Amino acid sequence: MTLHSSIVHATVHIPEGRQSVAAVEDRFRAGSPAAPLSRGVLQRMYGLAERTVAADHDQPSDLAVHAARRLFADTDTDPAGVDLLLYAGILADMEEPATAHVVADKLGLGCPVLDLKNACNGVLNALEVADAFIRGGRYRRVLVTTAEVSTRESRWEVEDPADILTALPSLSTGDMGSALLVEASGRIGIVGSRFFANSWGWRAATLPNPYAQHRRLGHLRIDSARLVESFEGLPGKVRGALKEFGVESDDLDLVCVHQPSVPFTRVVCDWVGVDPGRILATFPAHGNVATNTIPLQLATALESGRLRRGDLVGMFGFASGASAGVVVCRW
């Protein structure tokens, strides 16, 4: 029998903490009195209403574990049956060992693990890896996890007013954890995946490693205009990949796109030829939850009845680096 892979379920853990856009702006003004910031600018520029904030003691592994435990409960999955665990978050508990070990230990797993990182496209890349492993017969059940505590990277202090635009995106991030279960199947689940990169654009959005900077804490810096430019040519390649799969955007029952802001979500929809009205908007109430954005849309669609078994799903990611990717699956 030809082996295929199928995404069985997707869950998220949404922290109880909330920070309104007004509270974010007030804290920024207090930390950067020399940098003028008009009231309501984050909502006007990004479409943010509030963002999710993890408790101070929560590590990325904790948020990933909460999501995974919910997934196990929802699917009645025995954790001992997981053959491989992947952790795809941007942020990690530590530099060494892989955060996947921490997640596995907290879940009581004894399977192989590894971290996989590619900015906000980490989860989509993890699905590609899980699909390849399963179709190759190496593993039969892969747990994909991710988590972000990005609000801790918010730049509250800006000395140079000219640098304010590169700091504002850090104020629109949110915290969250996610889990997806991918299993071997006799039917086609993951139809195909394709990824592309313009690595010359990596300077547009950076969060320096403090160890590489001689233990000086790095700051999240995003040049939004330069970031959009770094995706030059990639939207066309993504649309071409859809055609390779024999799929048109109108064929998709559910479309999920990375949502770092409301305006950028509209841009991505235009890039991939999808009406923005078809997208489940998650950014305004959660912020940019990075690698969690697509799992959040899947989980929301499942809970609301928008996603049913047999539906054709298109997942589109555009991430700093720059990279772009698409995963199409039959749910």
XYZ file of C-alpha atoms in Angstrom:
331
model
C 0.000 0.000 0.000
C 1.283 3.461 -0.898
C 1.833 5.510 2.244
C 0.529 9.031 2.540
C 0.350 11.438 5.477
C -2.718 13.101 6.941
C -3.102 15.941 9.445
C -5.336 14.454 12.104
C -5.941 17.447 14.349
C -4.700 20.913 15.357
C -4.941 22.577 18.768
C -3.707 25.779 20.372
C -3.087 26.989 23.889
C -4.091 30.634 24.258
C -2.696 32.240 27.439
C -5.222 33.964 29.666
C -3.216 37.207 29.826
C -4.336 40.100 27.643
C -2.806 43.477 26.879
C -4.919 46.084 25.137
C -3.481 48.220 22.384
C -3.894 51.279 24.624
C -1.871 49.616 27.393
C 0.872 48.712 24.910
C 1.105 52.272 23.651
C 1.121 53.725 27.183
C 4.010 51.491 28.219
C 5.971 52.414 25.099
C 5.500 56.131 25.756
C 6.695 55.668 29.331
C 9.834 53.869 28.157
C 10.513 56.125 25.169
C 9.457 59.675 26.079
C 11.640 61.109 23.301
C 9.889 59.038 20.611
C 6.524 60.564 19.633
C 3.725 58.015 19.352
C 0.205 59.177 18.597
C -2.658 57.432 20.360
C -4.237 54.613 18.374
C -1.345 54.272 15.925
C -0.962 50.502 16.432
C -4.602 49.913 15.607
C -4.478 52.190 12.560
C -1.229 50.768 11.204
C -1.611 47.088 12.064
C -5.252 46.512 13.010
C -4.393 45.431 16.557
C -7.043 45.493 19.304
C -5.301 43.413 21.983
C -2.649 40.744 22.255
C -2.258 37.529 24.224
C 0.400 37.505 26.953
C 1.811 34.411 28.676
C 2.418 34.316 32.410
C 5.911 35.387 33.457
C 6.871 31.864 34.535
C 5.747 30.207 31.286
C 8.479 29.037 28.924
C 7.848 28.216 25.247
C 7.903 24.514 26.135
C 5.069 25.041 28.631
C 2.790 26.584 26.010
C 3.621 23.825 23.514
C 2.932 21.157 26.138
C -0.469 22.636 27.024
C -1.460 22.521 23.346
C -0.146 18.960 22.909
C -2.022 17.670 25.957
C -5.223 19.141 24.607
C -4.543 17.465 21.251
C -4.021 14.089 22.946
C -7.281 14.508 24.854
C -9.263 15.635 21.791
C -8.051 12.710 19.664
C -7.790 10.074 22.413
C -4.155 9.605 21.398
C -1.780 7.587 23.552
C 1.409 9.695 23.862
C 3.435 6.471 23.778
C 2.333 6.045 20.170
C 4.141 9.199 18.985
C 7.172 8.215 16.878
C 8.750 11.659 16.424
C 8.334 15.092 18.002
C 9.240 18.275 16.141
C 9.476 21.707 17.771
C 9.211 24.561 15.259
C 9.120 27.742 17.358
C 11.235 30.826 16.751
C 11.791 31.235 20.482
C 13.180 28.421 22.612
C 13.718 27.581 26.254
C 17.490 27.452 25.736
C 20.222 27.278 23.124
C 21.184 23.718 24.061
C 19.684 21.171 24.125
C 16.866 21.328 21.591
C 13.649 22.629 23.138
C 11.978 19.556 21.624
C 13.670 17.547 24.411
C 12.076 19.774 27.058
C 8.656 19.417 25.456
C 9.041 15.630 25.164
C 10.172 15.303 28.780
C 7.180 17.278 30.061
C 4.879 15.099 27.943
C 6.580 11.893 29.066
C 7.582 10.893 25.519
C 10.478 8.574 24.710
C 10.598 9.088 20.940
C 13.272 10.874 18.861
C 12.964 14.664 18.771
C 14.427 17.650 16.964
C 14.052 21.409 16.640
C 13.231 22.868 13.231
C 13.409 26.616 12.728
C 12.589 28.922 9.811
C 11.094 32.102 11.278
C 7.289 32.191 10.973
C 7.292 29.351 8.416
C 8.601 26.808 10.942
C 5.330 24.899 11.279
C 4.772 24.652 7.529
C 8.315 23.355 7.107
C 7.689 20.883 9.936
C 4.631 19.582 8.059
C 6.781 19.109 4.966
C 9.368 17.175 7.007
C 6.706 15.064 8.742
C 5.119 14.247 5.382
C 8.463 13.195 3.895
C 9.361 11.012 6.896
C 5.970 9.299 6.896
C 5.845 8.688 3.140
C 9.385 7.344 3.355
C 8.307 4.824 5.971
C 10.556 6.203 8.703
C 7.825 7.238 11.161
C 4.069 6.719 11.289
C 2.947 9.326 13.825
C 4.605 12.758 14.122
C 3.713 15.413 16.663
C 4.484 18.964 15.491
C 4.680 21.552 18.271
C 5.488 25.235 18.470
C 5.219 28.139 20.876
C 6.134 31.795 21.099
C 6.530 34.243 23.976
C 7.197 37.102 21.579
C 5.748 39.811 23.818
C 8.965 39.540 25.851
C 10.843 40.847 22.814
C 8.824 44.080 22.711
C 11.037 47.134 22.338
C 9.799 49.503 25.029
C 12.805 51.810 24.866
C 13.855 53.568 21.662
C 16.578 56.184 21.989
C 16.484 57.452 18.418
C 13.012 58.664 17.302
C 14.020 57.803 13.732
C 14.098 54.126 14.758
C 10.504 54.019 15.961
C 9.118 52.387 12.806
C 11.446 49.383 13.203
C 10.308 48.977 16.831
C 6.524 49.188 16.361
C 6.077 45.660 14.886
C 7.532 44.211 18.094
C 4.646 45.799 20.009
C 2.060 43.844 18.004
C 3.306 40.331 18.799
C 1.402 37.761 20.864
C 2.127 34.606 22.892
C 0.691 31.163 22.113
C 1.407 27.430 21.822
C 0.235 24.962 19.149
C 0.269 21.278 18.294
C -0.574 19.291 15.162
C -0.695 15.519 14.742
C 0.371 14.001 11.419
C -0.166 10.283 10.805
C 0.419 7.692 8.100
C -2.672 7.085 5.993
C -3.811 5.036 3.051
C -5.495 8.100 1.581
C -3.877 11.276 0.314
C -3.886 13.834 3.133
C -1.034 16.228 2.445
C -1.384 16.775 -1.302
C 1.886 18.650 -1.682
C 4.209 21.302 -0.333
C 6.652 23.740 -1.917
C 9.043 26.256 -0.367
C 11.093 29.089 -1.833
C 13.599 31.609 -0.493
C 15.157 35.019 -1.182
C 17.892 34.758 1.429
C 19.364 38.100 0.392
C 16.443 39.663 2.297
C 17.393 38.341 5.751
C 18.362 41.795 7.096
C 14.767 43.092 6.895
C 13.647 41.424 10.153
C 16.154 40.313 12.752
C 16.365 39.199 16.379
C 20.096 38.795 17.141
C 21.311 35.911 19.268
C 22.738 37.407 22.491
C 25.516 34.793 22.588
C 26.641 35.693 19.073
C 26.659 39.338 20.188
C 28.998 38.681 23.125
C 26.065 38.386 25.546
C 24.562 41.722 24.585
C 20.791 41.336 24.378
C 19.566 41.805 20.835
C 16.418 43.703 19.854
C 13.689 42.679 17.456
C 14.047 45.053 14.521
C 11.714 44.953 11.517
C 11.890 47.196 8.478
C 8.389 46.529 7.156
C 8.903 48.088 3.722
C 12.164 46.237 3.210
C 10.531 43.008 4.397
C 7.774 43.267 1.788
C 10.422 43.949 -0.882
C 12.311 40.827 0.170
C 9.437 38.656 -1.086
C 10.069 39.772 -4.675
C 9.161 36.969 -7.087
C 8.030 34.543 -4.381
C 4.232 35.038 -4.719
C 4.411 33.956 -8.357
C 6.313 30.816 -7.379
C 3.711 29.975 -4.750
C 0.886 30.385 -7.258
C 2.848 28.212 -9.668
C 3.146 25.522 -7.000
C -0.639 25.445 -6.635
C -0.945 24.767 -10.354
C 1.602 21.948 -10.007
C -0.751 20.338 -7.514
C -3.642 20.759 -9.947
C -5.379 23.112 -7.524
C -6.944 26.527 -8.080
C -7.455 28.946 -5.177
C -11.231 28.697 -5.707
C -11.010 24.938 -5.113
C -9.872 25.468 -1.516
C -12.526 25.033 1.166
C -10.318 26.756 3.756
C -7.453 29.175 3.200
C -4.957 29.952 5.975
C -2.276 32.622 5.598
C 0.351 33.964 7.933
C -1.048 37.080 9.667
C 1.617 39.479 11.028
C -0.849 42.383 10.636
C -4.191 43.126 9.010
C -2.673 45.088 6.075
C -0.063 42.399 5.408
C -2.786 39.738 5.481
C -4.538 41.610 2.672
C -1.258 41.778 0.738
C -0.721 38.030 1.081
C -4.289 37.344 -0.047
C -3.623 39.420 -3.161
C -0.339 37.568 -3.733
C -1.996 34.145 -3.676
C -5.215 35.217 -5.412
C -7.629 34.781 -2.520
C -10.466 37.068 -1.400
C -9.531 38.438 2.080
C -13.111 37.755 3.145
C -12.365 34.025 3.048
C -9.699 34.306 5.739
C -10.375 33.704 9.436
C -8.954 36.905 10.905
C -6.895 36.076 14.000
C -4.489 39.003 14.272
C -6.736 41.723 15.803
C -7.559 39.724 18.957
C -4.230 37.931 19.414
C -1.490 39.893 17.682
C 1.222 38.373 15.523
C 1.650 34.943 17.096
C 4.326 34.030 14.520
C 4.571 30.252 13.993
C 1.168 29.813 15.653
C -0.831 31.821 13.118
C -1.719 28.963 10.782
C -2.355 26.382 13.556
C -4.596 28.992 15.211
C -6.647 29.353 12.035
C -6.956 25.567 11.690
C -8.020 25.159 15.328
C -10.492 28.044 15.063
C -11.980 26.584 11.880
C -12.366 23.178 13.528
C -14.084 24.623 16.595
C -16.463 26.758 14.530
C -17.350 24.028 12.035
C -15.626 25.812 9.143
C -13.285 22.837 8.666
C -14.591 19.308 8.158
C -13.033 15.989 7.210
C -12.548 15.862 3.448
C -12.165 19.635 2.988
C -9.320 20.910 0.808
C -7.082 23.282 2.775
C -4.416 25.675 1.514
C -1.831 27.005 3.967
C 0.343 29.888 2.771
C 3.343 31.222 4.660
C 5.530 34.277 4.044
C 8.291 34.719 6.599
C 11.383 36.802 7.222
C 14.505 35.449 5.620
C 12.758 35.745 3.244
C 10.904 32.501 2.610
C 7.544 31.540 1.187
C 5.737 28.248 1.176
C 2.466 26.494 0.539
C 1.072 23.251 1.941
C -2.123 21.830 0.506
C -3.923 19.039 2.295
C -7.157 17.096 2.213
C -8.346 17.252 5.817
